[in-house]
CSV table of C-alpha atoms in Angstrom, one decimal:
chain,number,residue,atom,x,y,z
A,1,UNK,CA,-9.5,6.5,10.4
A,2,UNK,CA,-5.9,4.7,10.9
A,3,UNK,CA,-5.3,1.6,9.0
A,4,UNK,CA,-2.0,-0.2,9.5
A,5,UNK,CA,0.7,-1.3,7.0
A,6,UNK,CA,-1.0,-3.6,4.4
A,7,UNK,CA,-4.8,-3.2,5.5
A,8,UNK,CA,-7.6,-1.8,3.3
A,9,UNK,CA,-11.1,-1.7,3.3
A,10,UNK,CA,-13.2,-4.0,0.6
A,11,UNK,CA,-14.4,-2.3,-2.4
A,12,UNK,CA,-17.5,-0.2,-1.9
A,13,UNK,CA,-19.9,2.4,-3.6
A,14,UNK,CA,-21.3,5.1,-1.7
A,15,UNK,CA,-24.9,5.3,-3.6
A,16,UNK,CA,-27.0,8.7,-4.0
A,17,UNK,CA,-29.9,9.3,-6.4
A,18,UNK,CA,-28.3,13.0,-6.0
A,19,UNK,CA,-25.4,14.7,-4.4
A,20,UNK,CA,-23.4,12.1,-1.7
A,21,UNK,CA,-20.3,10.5,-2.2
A,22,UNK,CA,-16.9,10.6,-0.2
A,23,UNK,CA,-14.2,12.9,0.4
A,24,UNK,CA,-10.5,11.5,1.6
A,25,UNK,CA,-8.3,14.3,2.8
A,26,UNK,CA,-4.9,12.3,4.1
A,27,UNK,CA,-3.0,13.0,7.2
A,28,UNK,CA,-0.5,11.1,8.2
A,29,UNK,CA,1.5,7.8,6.5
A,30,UNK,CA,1.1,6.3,3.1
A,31,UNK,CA,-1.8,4.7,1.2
A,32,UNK,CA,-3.5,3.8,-1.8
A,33,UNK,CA,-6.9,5.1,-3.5
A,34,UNK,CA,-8.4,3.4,-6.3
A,35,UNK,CA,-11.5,3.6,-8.8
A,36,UNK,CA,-12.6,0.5,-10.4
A,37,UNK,CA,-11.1,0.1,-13.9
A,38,UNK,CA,-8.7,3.1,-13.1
A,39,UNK,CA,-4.9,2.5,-11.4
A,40,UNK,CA,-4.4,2.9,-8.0
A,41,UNK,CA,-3.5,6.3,-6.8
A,42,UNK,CA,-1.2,7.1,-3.8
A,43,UNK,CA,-2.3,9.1,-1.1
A,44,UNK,CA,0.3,11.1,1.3
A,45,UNK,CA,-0.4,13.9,3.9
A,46,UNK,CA,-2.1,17.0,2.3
A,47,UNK,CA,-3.7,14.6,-0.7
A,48,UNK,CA,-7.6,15.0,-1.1
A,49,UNK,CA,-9.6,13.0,-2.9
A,50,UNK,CA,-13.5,13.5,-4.0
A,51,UNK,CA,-15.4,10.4,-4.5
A,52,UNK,CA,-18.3,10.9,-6.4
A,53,UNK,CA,-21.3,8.9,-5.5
A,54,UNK,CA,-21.9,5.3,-7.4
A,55,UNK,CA,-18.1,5.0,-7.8
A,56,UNK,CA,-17.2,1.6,-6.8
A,57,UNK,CA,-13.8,2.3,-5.0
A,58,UNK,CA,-11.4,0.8,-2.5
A,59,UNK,CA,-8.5,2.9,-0.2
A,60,UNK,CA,-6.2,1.8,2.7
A,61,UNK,CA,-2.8,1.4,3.8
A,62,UNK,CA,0.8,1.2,1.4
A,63,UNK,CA,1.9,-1.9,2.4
A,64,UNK,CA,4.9,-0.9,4.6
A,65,UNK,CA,3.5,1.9,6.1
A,66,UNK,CA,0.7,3.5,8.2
A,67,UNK,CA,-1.8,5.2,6.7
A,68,UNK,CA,-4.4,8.2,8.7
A,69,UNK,CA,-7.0,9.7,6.8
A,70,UNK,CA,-10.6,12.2,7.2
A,71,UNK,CA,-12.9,10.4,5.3
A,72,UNK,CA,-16.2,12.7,4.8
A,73,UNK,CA,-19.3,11.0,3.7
A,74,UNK,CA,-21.4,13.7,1.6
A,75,UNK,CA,-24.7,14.5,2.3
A,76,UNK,CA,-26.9,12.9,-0.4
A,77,UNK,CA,-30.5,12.2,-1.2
A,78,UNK,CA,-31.9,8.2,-0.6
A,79,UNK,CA,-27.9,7.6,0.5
A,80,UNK,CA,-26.5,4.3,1.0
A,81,UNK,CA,-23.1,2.1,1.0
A,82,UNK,CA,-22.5,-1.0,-0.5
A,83,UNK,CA,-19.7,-3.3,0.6
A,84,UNK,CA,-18.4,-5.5,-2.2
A,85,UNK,CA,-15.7,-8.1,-2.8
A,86,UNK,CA,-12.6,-7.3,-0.7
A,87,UNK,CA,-9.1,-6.0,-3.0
A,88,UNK,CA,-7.3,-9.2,-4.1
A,89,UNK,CA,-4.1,-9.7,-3.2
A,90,UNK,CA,-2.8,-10.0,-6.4
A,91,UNK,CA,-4.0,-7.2,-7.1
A,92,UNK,CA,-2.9,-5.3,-3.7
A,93,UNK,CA,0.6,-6.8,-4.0
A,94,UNK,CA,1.3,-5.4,-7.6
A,95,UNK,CA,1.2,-2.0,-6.4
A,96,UNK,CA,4.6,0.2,-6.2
């Protein structure tokens, strides 16, 4: 998935009653990864991220640069995603 400078998906939770989640391996550009209630991680080429499952989370383009990354959904039992609220940006905008 490619997202352009300054777009990112809304917050989401990738829901398993066992195993499933998400796995983010970068590849090209510069973005952002984020937990809810946790600061914002950056992602460049070569970072890998494991999402467990029922962790509300958010991840997209730095704002002044392109962003490429894998992202794996994990095989999981009664699996589901839920989209949320999209990332304010307030919130977006405070980040380095």
């Amino acid at each position: 998935m490619t997202f352009e400078p300054g777009c990112r998906n809304n917050w989401h939770i990738h829901h398993a009653e066992k195993a499933g989640g998400q796995m983010l391996i970068c590849v090209g550009g510069r973005g952002w990864y984020q937990e809810e209630g946790k600061a914002a991680v950056e992602l460049t080429p070569g970072s890998v991220v494991n999402i467990p499952a029922n962790v509300k989370h958010w991840h997209g383009a730095a704002a002044d640069s392109w962003f490429s990354h894998l992202a794996i959904e994990v095989a999981g039992e009664n699996a589901s995603t839920e989209w949320c609220e999209p990332v304010s940006d307030a919130d977006y905008n405070g980040l380095g």
